[in-house]
Amino acid sequence: MKRDLALLPATAICLAFVSGLAYSIWQIAITIKPVDLPGLLGKNLDQSGVENPVTAVLLNFRSYDTLLEIGVLVIAGIAGISVARTSSLEDPELRTSDTLLYALQRWLIPLMLLLAGYLLWAGSDRPGGAFQAGAVLAASGVLMRLGGIPMDFLRPGIMLRLGLSLGFAVFLLVAVTSALHGGEFLAYPPELAKTLIVVIETVLTLSIAMVLLALFVSAPVNNAEEPEEGGSG
Amino acid sequence: MTLWLMAGLLFTPLAWAVLTLLAGFRWGRAITWLGIAIQVLVSLALWAVVVRDGGFQYPLGGWQAPLGIELRVDGLAVTFVLLTALVAAASGLHAGFYLDPDKQWHRYFWPLFWFLWAGLNVVWLGNDLFNLYVGLELISLSAVGLVALGGQSEALRAALRYLMAALLGSLAYLLGVALFYGEFGSLSLSGIAFALRQDSARDGAGFALVLMLFGLALKTALFPMHRWLPPAHGIARSPVSALLSALVVKGSFYIAARLWLELGAPLGSLALAQLLGLLGGMAVFWGGWQALRQPKLKQVVAYSSVAQIGYLFLLFPLTWNTTEAAALQAQQAMTLQVTSHALAKAAMFLSAGNLIMSVGSNRVNALAGVSHFLPFSLFSFGLAGVSLMGLPPTGGFAAKWLFLQASLATGQWWWLVVLLGGGLLSAAYVFRVYRASFVEDSNIDHFFHPARRLEIIPMILALLSLGLGLMAEPVLSVMALTFANGEGT
């Protein structure tokens, strides 16, 4: 009985939340939007350099958001590697000797790399792009890691940090350089828009994969090092 | 000129994050000094431009809202940009000497510090609901990373708890953004406010506003959703605690305030406004009471943040359906409270770090005798405390005075209890630290003496917070500046 009473406020909150949400969605369904954003997007799509509206929004119209989102991913990567020691790369416990996995890898990894490349390329005119391709690339890295293939670049050294920041750095460089040509910030020159977007997508793919892979590899946290300030007294 | 200033402001922190990520701690520190100099100069220059010409809208990538993202550069935004530059510069300089360069994980302090600064600038200038969300994420994730930096399991636990609270807050905010987008087809805050002025029958968006305010209040650690804050702010390194208390919680509050001032009138309600004010008032008492009882010095300061954040939420009842003059007073009070608390709290955490370093213990009782050895840091701590108590001529006094006037002007006399009682409680916890430090204890004779530069930085911040009360008039006149062409206020 007491337990049921304790559930009461939680149930009330959930009910209020669901009914509020339902009412809002109902209101959204019956009112007309004052701004027609998809229409506006369609009108400006030919100036964006790519044919896929999603890629156009991500890398041109709202490229500032995307730049910052990549920043968020880099932060996640940094936070991950800053709390973990990656000595576990050689940890024999983490290395499998599964023959099935090993045999499958020889088939899967080339296919997955190909798929990542395709997703990246497809991003310019149909669904796909850096995030999807990066995720597939990271997944193949995870498979390789599980299969015990040594990947020294995942140790917390300069290679790892370079890989983490490469996509973000190139994106940022493009943004600043385009400004030096007198335009607004993050405004690509129209004739170069397509090339720049493809270059950015490619390096982003690498960095996104690197962040995800680094988080996977540095996930086990050992006993950490630093006591609290004045904690000994 | 403006173009270069905006570029400097938005892109320097991001570029410096990359540079310092590639460097080690000592190189990172040198690079950071250069970056701090650039950021402070750019923030000052942008502030001067807005003071001279008024604010402006800045479309990124040349795409106007609603298709692209527009930034809103007005008096309030540049005031907070400048405040961030001051406090972040002080914390960054302090950290450079405070953190041990030989511990290899400290190198990650610099990139996280710069990402945090970048996120703060995004939030102050944001006028696009989704862009503000991205800014919030930049801030929260780098703050969590900074709390966890190389820490033991306690620090990781605090960081993880902080992460969960921040994520829940972000998700609630994001759901609100999605509902707003569904209702209005636009993400631009001024665009939505404009649409609401044309047609105020859109009450479906009220739920979205409530969701967003809930998420932001959770991220601001409003009572009773404050429990993640003291462990996180208490256990982080002192320069990190200073950044977190002074700036990070203000970021989410600032978004809540902007939403309320733009959309509160058509979408809010008396009950919501009074509820937020009531929770703020309870935060003042609960935070102050807890600060009085904490055995650890930094927990005292962290709970004091919970209390001081409470005052900010008086903005909501004092601006809802009140006269224009009273609403303006409440906004001015909020700005002064944010500014003076940021300066005072940064000073307090930095000097608390020095005191802890000196006595080698984080307990309040261990401070016995420190008044002989570290009078300078103790004095900074006390000066910051004077501002928190709200004694004249500090910025804290000016803020509370304006809140008081706004409460009387709107007939909401009950907030007076909060304003007076909160001041007494803060006096009590500041004096408790002082009492402990003046106890004579001849058994201890091994005080460590921190470098003089570590002591000067909090002193400057404390003096600024003290002087803010005298400077309130010019600060407030800049804050009120809106756009040069008079539209979109």
XYZ file of C-alpha atoms in Angstrom:
722
model
C 0.000 0.000 0.000
C 2.800 2.365 0.960
C 4.633 1.520 -2.224
C 1.536 2.233 -4.283
C 1.274 5.651 -2.680
C 4.878 6.373 -3.549
C 4.106 5.615 -7.164
C 1.243 8.096 -7.168
C 3.206 11.315 -7.785
C 5.275 9.654 -10.496
C 2.128 8.433 -12.217
C 0.583 11.895 -11.949
C 3.663 13.493 -13.498
C 3.669 10.967 -16.346
C -0.040 11.519 -16.989
C 0.375 15.290 -16.995
C 3.327 14.992 -19.343
C 1.536 12.711 -21.790
C -1.655 14.752 -21.830
C 0.280 18.005 -22.259
C 2.191 16.486 -25.128
C -0.958 15.097 -26.740
C -2.695 18.469 -26.453
C 0.285 20.279 -27.998
C 0.508 17.851 -30.885
C -3.223 18.161 -31.450
C -2.862 21.959 -31.549
C 0.037 21.653 -33.968
C -2.015 19.400 -36.216
C -4.978 21.766 -36.448
C -3.194 25.126 -36.809
C -1.451 26.459 -39.866
C 2.239 27.259 -39.533
C 3.030 30.928 -40.073
C 6.346 30.072 -41.768
C 6.785 27.566 -44.584
C 10.390 26.503 -44.077
C 10.488 23.481 -46.444
C 9.191 25.691 -49.251
C 11.841 28.298 -48.507
C 14.453 25.562 -48.479
C 13.330 24.246 -51.845
C 13.638 27.706 -53.380
C 17.210 28.130 -52.178
C 18.418 24.579 -52.728
C 20.097 25.266 -56.071
C 22.381 27.823 -54.421
C 23.576 25.388 -51.780
C 25.883 23.240 -53.936
C 24.255 19.883 -53.148
C 20.994 18.295 -54.216
C 20.022 16.592 -50.973
C 18.066 19.040 -48.785
C 19.294 17.437 -45.548
C 22.932 17.825 -46.515
C 22.204 21.365 -47.710
C 20.746 22.287 -44.326
C 23.515 20.580 -42.378
C 26.474 21.888 -44.321
C 25.279 25.139 -45.790
C 22.202 26.853 -44.369
C 22.840 25.802 -40.793
C 26.487 24.871 -41.059
C 27.235 26.806 -37.850
C 25.134 24.313 -35.891
C 26.885 21.397 -37.554
C 30.290 22.875 -36.803
C 29.360 23.178 -33.139
C 27.843 19.679 -33.102
C 31.151 18.286 -34.310
C 32.685 20.283 -31.483
C 30.364 18.467 -29.072
C 31.580 15.128 -30.453
C 35.198 16.200 -30.023
C 34.442 17.201 -26.423
C 32.917 13.782 -25.794
C 36.073 12.212 -27.212
C 38.330 14.372 -25.049
C 36.290 13.711 -21.925
C 36.426 9.991 -22.690
C 40.176 9.772 -23.147
C 40.910 12.125 -20.256
C 39.356 9.837 -17.643
C 40.720 6.545 -18.946
C 44.069 4.901 -19.297
C 44.277 2.850 -22.445
C 46.824 0.364 -21.257
C 44.066 -2.150 -21.803
C 44.940 -2.214 -25.507
C 47.289 -5.054 -24.711
C 45.044 -6.600 -22.120
C 44.866 -10.272 -23.099
C 41.464 -10.551 -21.413
C 39.995 -8.171 -23.903
C 41.418 -9.980 -26.875
C 39.209 -12.690 -28.275
C 40.484 -15.678 -30.146
C 37.172 -16.491 -31.703
C 37.896 -18.182 -34.997
C 34.431 -17.455 -36.311
C 34.824 -13.744 -35.641
C 38.253 -13.825 -37.222
C 36.977 -15.518 -40.361
C 33.969 -13.200 -40.609
C 36.176 -10.156 -40.260
C 38.024 -10.906 -43.459
C 34.730 -10.721 -45.285
C 33.004 -8.013 -43.338
C 35.643 -5.368 -42.925
C 36.343 -4.686 -46.607
C 32.585 -4.614 -47.205
C 32.035 -2.221 -44.346
C 34.769 0.104 -45.528
C 33.188 0.080 -48.970
C 29.798 0.801 -47.462
C 31.230 3.716 -45.472
C 32.708 5.143 -48.656
C 29.410 4.721 -50.464
C 27.405 6.384 -47.682
C 29.768 9.317 -47.726
C 29.465 9.719 -51.470
C 25.711 9.226 -51.487
C 25.281 12.091 -49.036
C 25.404 14.686 -51.786
C 22.122 13.718 -53.448
C 20.293 11.211 -51.254
C 20.215 10.195 -47.584
C 23.680 9.466 -46.218
C 26.690 11.562 -45.348
C 29.405 12.004 -42.798
C 27.531 10.910 -39.673
C 26.293 7.647 -41.142
C 29.572 6.862 -42.867
C 31.495 7.672 -39.685
C 29.290 5.351 -37.663
C 29.907 2.461 -40.089
C 33.629 3.173 -40.106
C 33.684 3.181 -36.310
C 31.762 -0.092 -36.231
C 34.346 -1.754 -38.445
C 37.015 -0.381 -36.119
C 35.209 -1.956 -33.173
C 35.159 -5.308 -34.973
C 38.870 -5.043 -35.709
C 39.557 -4.158 -32.103
C 37.556 -7.146 -30.856
C 39.415 -9.371 -33.261
C 42.691 -8.288 -31.710
C 44.067 -6.307 -34.624
C 46.499 -3.805 -33.102
C 45.570 -0.190 -33.693
C 48.332 1.868 -32.213
C 46.840 5.160 -33.245
C 44.218 4.686 -30.545
C 46.730 5.205 -27.752
C 46.457 8.618 -26.166
C 49.188 10.180 -28.245
C 49.420 12.888 -30.817
C 47.900 10.647 -33.525
C 44.732 10.135 -31.539
C 44.375 13.831 -30.774
C 45.076 14.756 -34.379
C 42.458 12.293 -35.571
C 39.898 13.556 -33.085
C 40.288 17.148 -34.133
C 40.975 16.774 -37.872
C 37.406 17.070 -39.125
C 36.599 19.901 -36.785
C 39.807 21.757 -37.657
C 39.250 21.515 -41.412
C 35.638 22.630 -41.066
C 36.731 25.584 -38.971
C 39.497 26.461 -41.415
C 37.036 26.526 -44.306
C 34.710 28.737 -42.299
C 37.407 31.252 -41.480
C 38.991 31.212 -44.944
C 35.693 31.848 -46.665
C 35.380 34.894 -44.464
C 38.779 36.194 -45.528
C 37.361 36.482 -49.032
C 35.067 39.165 -47.744
C 31.947 37.090 -47.378
C 29.935 36.431 -44.273
C 31.192 33.779 -41.920
C 30.636 30.215 -42.986
C 29.553 31.434 -46.416
C 31.059 29.251 -49.117
C 31.880 30.833 -52.465
C 29.089 29.394 -54.718
C 31.435 27.938 -57.341
C 33.386 26.044 -54.662
C 30.451 24.999 -52.508
C 30.275 21.420 -53.808
C 34.024 20.753 -53.531
C 34.234 22.212 -50.055
C 31.239 20.252 -48.844
C 32.726 16.999 -50.137
C 36.091 17.739 -48.498
C 34.425 18.613 -45.198
C 32.253 15.495 -45.309
C 35.293 13.293 -45.895
C 37.385 14.570 -43.008
C 34.325 14.642 -40.781
C 33.742 10.972 -41.512
C 37.240 10.152 -40.319
C 36.946 12.236 -37.167
C 33.492 10.997 -36.245
C 34.702 7.427 -36.593
C 37.735 8.282 -34.493
C 35.657 9.804 -31.684
C 33.312 6.834 -31.517
C 36.172 4.348 -31.657
C 38.189 6.209 -29.032
C 35.183 6.179 -26.704
C 34.837 2.430 -27.204
C 38.494 1.720 -26.648
C 38.975 3.987 -23.641
C 35.736 2.908 -22.014
C 37.219 0.793 -19.196
C 38.124 3.197 -16.428
C 40.901 2.174 -14.092
C 41.394 3.371 -10.571
C 41.981 7.029 -11.120
C 44.797 9.105 -10.002
C 44.014 12.417 -8.484
C 42.758 12.872 -4.934
C 40.258 15.592 -4.135
C 41.766 18.955 -3.251
C 42.899 18.774 0.348
C 41.333 15.355 0.577
C 44.103 13.892 2.714
C 43.557 16.181 5.694
C 35.374 45.762 -38.438
C 32.296 44.195 -36.877
C 32.847 41.186 -39.122
C 36.302 40.658 -37.662
C 35.063 41.114 -34.134
C 32.327 38.534 -34.589
C 34.820 36.151 -36.159
C 37.236 36.650 -33.316
C 34.558 36.113 -30.746
C 33.016 32.984 -32.271
C 36.005 31.263 -33.808
C 38.969 32.040 -31.561
C 37.754 29.758 -28.760
C 37.077 26.934 -31.230
C 40.447 27.328 -32.925
C 42.198 27.527 -29.576
C 40.438 24.369 -28.447
C 42.024 22.525 -31.377
C 45.462 24.088 -30.859
C 45.566 23.311 -27.152
C 44.328 19.778 -27.773
C 47.394 19.160 -29.895
C 49.800 20.732 -27.390
C 50.875 19.535 -23.969
C 50.021 21.310 -20.720
C 52.808 23.906 -20.699
C 52.487 24.757 -24.383
C 48.736 24.772 -23.977
C 49.106 27.296 -21.197
C 51.257 29.607 -23.324
C 48.854 29.321 -26.251
C 45.950 29.977 -23.906
C 47.487 33.227 -22.670
C 47.534 34.525 -26.230
C 43.972 33.347 -26.762
C 42.795 35.006 -23.559
C 44.357 38.279 -24.656
C 42.566 38.072 -28.019
C 39.233 37.160 -26.456
C 39.349 39.938 -23.879
C 40.265 42.528 -26.494
C 37.603 41.340 -28.931
C 34.924 41.274 -26.228
C 35.839 44.793 -25.133
C 35.802 46.040 -28.715
C 32.445 44.443 -29.473
C 31.056 45.922 -26.277
C 32.328 49.334 -27.352
C 30.756 48.932 -30.805
C 27.368 48.129 -29.308
C 27.662 51.001 -26.832
C 28.381 53.362 -29.725
C 26.026 52.071 -32.455
C 23.460 49.918 -30.680
C 22.885 46.226 -31.248
C 22.486 44.342 -34.506
C 21.358 41.034 -35.991
C 24.097 38.920 -37.489
C 23.096 36.322 -40.121
C 25.624 33.483 -40.314
C 26.617 32.268 -43.748
C 24.652 35.154 -45.235
C 21.392 33.212 -44.771
C 18.662 35.172 -43.030
C 16.416 33.573 -40.424
C 14.351 31.409 -40.599
C 16.385 29.542 -43.220
C 19.745 30.274 -41.618
C 20.870 31.180 -38.130
C 20.828 34.766 -36.972
C 22.714 35.943 -33.944
C 21.402 38.669 -31.732
C 24.067 41.090 -30.592
C 22.469 43.522 -28.167
C 23.400 45.277 -24.950
C 22.551 42.372 -22.640
C 24.419 39.888 -24.840
C 27.622 41.934 -24.981
C 27.461 42.620 -21.247
C 27.507 38.881 -20.621
C 30.143 38.297 -23.300
C 32.381 40.771 -21.504
C 31.611 39.246 -18.107
C 32.507 35.814 -19.491
C 35.754 37.166 -20.868
C 36.702 38.584 -17.460
C 35.786 35.555 -15.379
C 37.098 32.972 -17.849
C 40.359 34.892 -18.240
C 40.798 34.994 -14.478
C 39.987 31.296 -14.062
C 42.209 30.328 -16.997
C 45.168 32.293 -15.654
C 44.634 30.876 -12.184
C 44.374 27.333 -13.536
C 47.656 27.720 -15.404
C 49.478 28.024 -12.081
C 47.132 26.032 -9.914
C 47.041 22.763 -11.860
C 50.015 20.467 -11.718
C 51.637 20.483 -15.194
C 53.277 17.115 -14.637
C 50.044 15.201 -14.381
C 49.431 14.256 -17.940
C 45.637 14.366 -17.845
C 45.710 18.076 -17.003
C 46.560 18.800 -20.624
C 42.900 18.165 -21.432
C 41.922 21.091 -19.230
C 42.763 23.574 -21.988
C 40.673 22.196 -24.877
C 37.709 21.693 -22.552
C 38.162 25.211 -21.170
C 38.114 26.693 -24.665
C 35.098 24.663 -25.769
C 33.306 25.841 -22.652
C 34.087 29.464 -23.487
C 32.914 28.924 -27.082
C 29.651 27.445 -25.848
C 29.043 30.369 -23.509
C 29.490 32.861 -26.335
C 27.082 30.833 -28.472
C 24.457 31.037 -25.741
C 24.816 34.766 -25.045
C 24.454 35.617 -28.732
C 21.961 32.935 -29.723
C 18.590 33.824 -31.146
C 17.765 30.463 -32.653
C 16.217 27.821 -30.421
C 18.193 24.928 -31.873
C 21.434 26.879 -31.958
C 20.912 27.620 -28.268
C 20.475 23.898 -27.679
C 23.804 23.186 -29.342
C 25.387 25.894 -27.195
C 23.929 24.257 -24.081
C 25.366 20.908 -25.119
C 28.809 22.412 -25.696
C 28.679 23.936 -22.232
C 27.323 20.895 -20.390
C 29.604 18.324 -21.954
C 32.767 20.342 -21.489
C 31.698 21.139 -17.922
C 31.171 17.441 -17.197
C 34.552 16.667 -18.735
C 36.175 19.310 -16.559
C 34.578 17.939 -13.386
C 35.734 14.420 -14.192
C 39.246 15.467 -15.222
C 41.575 12.854 -13.792
C 39.485 12.555 -10.677
C 38.919 9.616 -8.386
C 35.720 7.642 -8.259
C 34.031 10.399 -6.202
C 34.690 12.928 -8.952
C 33.517 10.499 -11.612
C 30.355 9.838 -9.660
C 29.662 13.554 -9.315
C 30.408 14.086 -12.998
C 28.125 11.266 -14.064
C 25.320 12.573 -11.896
C 25.859 16.002 -13.392
C 25.786 14.476 -16.881
C 22.471 12.726 -16.227
C 20.849 15.897 -14.884
C 22.229 17.946 -17.764
C 21.054 15.403 -20.340
C 17.553 15.219 -18.907
C 17.409 19.018 -18.949
C 18.665 19.143 -22.528
C 16.160 16.566 -23.697
C 13.247 18.422 -22.109
C 14.470 21.605 -23.767
C 14.883 19.848 -27.116
C 11.370 18.425 -26.982
C 10.122 21.954 -26.409
C 12.115 23.146 -29.409
C 10.551 20.435 -31.562
C 7.055 21.442 -30.440
C 7.774 25.101 -31.143
C 9.050 24.182 -34.588
C 5.935 22.143 -35.234
C 3.689 24.991 -34.131
C 5.436 27.889 -35.857
C 7.577 26.313 -38.582
C 10.506 28.426 -37.428
C 13.308 28.160 -34.919
C 14.072 31.855 -34.668
C 13.136 33.194 -31.250
C 12.233 36.654 -32.539
C 10.352 35.051 -35.429
C 8.235 33.044 -32.983
C 7.660 36.092 -30.780
C 6.547 38.023 -33.871
C 4.156 35.265 -34.939
C 2.691 35.224 -31.430
C 2.073 38.955 -31.535
C 0.160 38.512 -34.793
C -1.940 35.648 -33.529
C -1.918 34.954 -29.817
C -4.442 32.094 -29.964
C -1.673 29.519 -30.189
C -1.847 28.259 -26.630
C -0.632 24.782 -27.613
C 2.880 26.163 -27.365
C 2.384 26.857 -23.649
C 3.275 23.257 -22.833
C 6.435 23.565 -24.900
C 7.417 26.638 -22.883
C 6.812 24.774 -19.608
C 8.951 21.863 -20.800
C 11.784 24.144 -21.820
C 11.662 26.083 -18.562
C 11.718 22.796 -16.637
C 14.773 21.599 -18.559
C 16.587 24.875 -18.118
C 15.707 25.126 -14.425
C 17.133 21.636 -13.927
C 20.329 22.702 -15.652
C 20.424 25.862 -13.537
C 19.988 23.742 -10.376
C 16.826 25.450 -9.169
C 15.516 24.025 -5.880
C 14.429 21.164 -5.591
C 16.377 20.043 -8.672
C 19.681 21.266 -7.234
C 21.087 18.067 -5.809
C 23.552 17.435 -8.620
C 25.247 20.804 -8.173
C 27.026 20.713 -4.782
C 28.898 17.431 -5.411
C 29.970 18.509 -8.899
C 30.973 22.071 -8.011
C 32.485 20.973 -4.738
C 34.729 18.250 -6.069
C 36.015 19.904 -9.255
C 39.386 21.670 -9.180
C 38.913 25.195 -7.849
C 39.374 27.048 -11.176
C 36.835 24.658 -12.678
C 34.409 25.237 -9.803
C 34.790 28.959 -10.399
C 33.869 28.568 -14.067
C 30.946 26.282 -13.270
C 29.381 28.426 -10.569
C 30.114 31.777 -12.132
C 29.217 31.082 -15.749
C 27.874 27.628 -16.601
C 24.680 27.760 -14.554
C 24.065 31.295 -15.825
C 24.025 30.036 -19.420
C 20.895 27.954 -18.967
C 19.306 30.614 -16.776
C 19.941 33.226 -19.447
C 18.081 31.155 -22.042
C 15.171 30.679 -19.633
C 15.078 34.436 -19.012
C 15.178 35.259 -22.728
C 12.379 32.764 -23.435
C 10.299 34.222 -20.646
C 10.810 37.837 -21.649
C 9.981 37.099 -25.304
C 7.239 34.492 -24.960
C 6.171 34.635 -21.317
C 3.481 37.266 -21.779
C 1.381 35.339 -24.335
C 2.240 31.780 -23.253
C 2.945 31.944 -19.504
C 0.527 32.141 -16.611
C 0.352 33.695 -13.162
C 0.681 30.270 -11.540
C 3.810 29.398 -13.503
C 5.434 32.744 -12.737
C 4.654 32.512 -9.027
C 5.761 28.881 -8.868
C 9.169 29.710 -10.354
C 9.526 32.627 -7.937
C 8.493 30.423 -5.008
C 11.034 27.734 -5.900
C 13.647 30.482 -6.195
C 12.727 31.748 -2.745
C 12.929 28.258 -1.270
C 16.313 27.814 -2.949
C 17.555 30.937 -1.160
C 16.615 29.537 2.248
C 17.489 25.890 1.651
C 20.807 26.674 -0.038
C 21.782 29.135 2.686
C 20.810 26.730 5.455
C 22.754 23.863 3.876
C 25.778 26.114 3.301
C 25.782 26.830 7.007
C 25.970 23.128 7.832
C 28.557 21.821 5.375
C 31.793 20.528 6.882
C 33.802 21.059 3.684
C 34.777 24.557 2.590
C 33.970 24.145 -1.092
C 30.598 22.596 -0.295
C 29.790 25.777 1.629
C 30.554 27.816 -1.458
C 28.654 25.402 -3.714
C 25.487 25.540 -1.575
C 25.817 29.286 -1.527
C 25.494 29.100 -5.328
C 22.228 27.192 -4.951
C 20.974 30.054 -2.776
C 22.204 32.852 -5.026
C 20.673 31.214 -8.102
C 17.348 31.356 -6.274
C 17.286 35.161 -6.382
C 17.523 35.083 -10.169
C 14.192 33.303 -10.429
C 12.406 36.260 -8.857
C 12.631 37.656 -12.389
C 9.709 35.457 -13.456
C 6.961 36.702 -11.108
C 8.222 40.278 -11.235
C 7.995 40.534 -15.019
C 4.734 38.695 -15.613
C 1.858 41.054 -16.260
C 3.480 43.900 -14.333
C 4.030 47.526 -15.262
C 6.796 48.251 -17.712
C 8.825 50.152 -15.112
C 8.713 47.296 -12.602
C 9.555 44.717 -15.263
C 12.536 46.792 -16.333
C 13.705 47.057 -12.723
C 13.447 43.304 -12.328
C 15.478 42.751 -15.502
C 18.128 45.172 -14.308
C 18.211 43.414 -10.968
C 18.634 40.068 -12.713
C 21.531 41.385 -14.826
C 23.278 42.835 -11.800
C 22.730 39.671 -9.780
C 24.174 37.503 -12.573
C 27.164 39.806 -12.959
C 27.939 40.331 -9.293
C 27.394 36.689 -8.395
C 29.664 35.593 -11.248
C 32.464 37.868 -10.075
C 32.000 37.161 -6.381
C 31.605 33.412 -6.738
C 34.622 33.064 -9.007
C 36.640 35.059 -6.457
C 35.320 32.877 -3.664
C 36.120 29.552 -5.310
C 39.571 30.671 -6.406
C 40.455 31.937 -2.941
C 38.934 28.813 -1.391
C 41.289 26.817 -3.608
C 44.217 28.852 -2.289
C 43.122 28.331 1.308
C 42.746 24.582 0.775
C 46.138 24.454 -0.898
C 47.617 26.307 2.055
C 46.256 24.178 4.899
C 46.195 20.904 2.947
C 42.657 20.077 3.961
C 39.272 20.840 2.521
C 37.456 21.105 5.852
C 36.230 24.372 7.293
C 37.553 23.493 10.748
C 41.031 22.949 9.375
C 41.299 26.631 8.544
C 42.354 27.435 12.114
C 45.186 29.920 12.107
C 45.153 30.523 8.387
C 44.369 34.202 8.957
C 48.019 34.710 9.889
C 49.397 32.902 6.914
C 47.102 33.747 4.068
C 45.378 37.021 4.999
C 45.223 38.103 1.383
C 43.198 35.123 0.137
C 41.029 35.199 3.219
C 40.356 38.878 2.577
C 39.298 38.140 -1.038
C 36.983 35.438 0.273
C 35.445 37.926 2.684
C 35.064 40.703 0.113
C 33.243 38.287 -2.187
C 31.133 37.291 0.801
C 30.155 40.922 1.390
C 28.739 41.033 -2.131
C 26.835 37.788 -1.596
C 25.327 39.146 1.616
C 24.101 42.159 -0.296
C 25.763 44.899 1.728
C 26.359 48.288 0.107
C 28.197 49.320 -2.044
C 28.525 45.912 -3.724
C 26.864 44.701 -6.896
C 24.908 42.225 -4.819
C 23.414 45.113 -2.852
C 22.391 46.984 -6.007
C 20.751 43.836 -7.397
C 18.802 43.123 -4.229
C 17.773 46.762 -3.893
C 16.317 46.685 -7.409
C 14.538 43.386 -6.718
C 13.117 44.958 -3.581
C 11.848 48.002 -5.435
C 10.311 45.862 -8.154
C 8.585 43.692 -5.524
C 7.114 46.744 -3.826
C 6.085 48.339 -7.117
C 4.195 45.212 -8.157
C 2.664 44.688 -4.717
C 4.353 41.301 -4.330
C 5.632 42.114 -0.849
C 6.206 38.444 0.020
C 9.499 38.420 -1.873
C 10.864 40.849 0.747
C 11.060 37.928 3.179
C 13.303 36.108 0.704
C 15.522 39.121 0.056
C 16.085 39.943 3.729
C 16.281 36.391 5.075
C 18.668 35.281 2.329
C 21.074 38.104 3.156
C 21.158 37.105 6.837
C 21.836 33.461 5.988
C 24.699 34.358 3.656
C 26.190 36.535 6.397
C 25.999 33.549 8.721
C 27.881 31.140 6.455
C 30.549 33.655 5.498
C 31.189 34.498 9.153
C 31.360 30.823 9.979
C 34.352 30.457 7.650
C 35.907 33.570 9.186
C 35.404 32.332 12.704
C 37.139 29.078 11.879
C 40.088 30.892 10.342
C 40.648 33.158 13.350
C 40.820 30.331 15.841
C 44.337 30.156 17.244
C 45.800 26.731 16.929
C 49.488 26.575 17.659
C 49.743 22.890 16.769
C 49.848 23.581 13.062
C 52.957 25.164 11.669
C 53.316 23.719 8.188
C 51.340 26.035 5.971
C 52.045 25.915 2.313
C 52.202 29.329 0.723
C 50.659 29.576 -2.762
C 52.312 31.849 -5.297
C 51.415 35.518 -5.024
C 49.835 35.538 -8.504
C 47.353 32.897 -7.369
C 46.250 35.271 -4.635
C 46.021 38.391 -6.775
C 43.526 36.972 -9.275
C 40.664 36.341 -6.824
C 41.377 39.687 -5.190
C 40.824 41.499 -8.485
C 37.556 39.657 -9.053
C 36.360 40.396 -5.529
C 37.180 44.087 -5.943
C 35.295 44.184 -9.247
C 32.275 42.647 -7.589
C 32.553 45.175 -4.791
C 32.859 48.079 -7.202
C 29.977 46.921 -9.380
C 27.509 48.660 -7.088
C 29.185 51.988 -7.768
C 29.362 51.243 -11.494
C 25.798 49.925 -11.739
C 24.451 52.890 -13.670
C 26.705 52.585 -16.766
C 26.421 48.788 -16.751
C 22.635 48.987 -16.717
C 22.491 51.608 -19.448
C 24.450 49.295 -21.758
C 22.287 46.334 -20.834
C 19.172 48.159 -21.965
C 20.546 48.833 -25.456
C 18.575 47.035 -28.102
C 18.809 47.092 -31.841
C 19.968 50.187 -33.684
C 16.982 50.243 -36.032
C 14.547 49.960 -33.140
C 12.873 46.686 -34.175
C 12.824 43.247 -32.643
C 13.067 44.217 -28.989
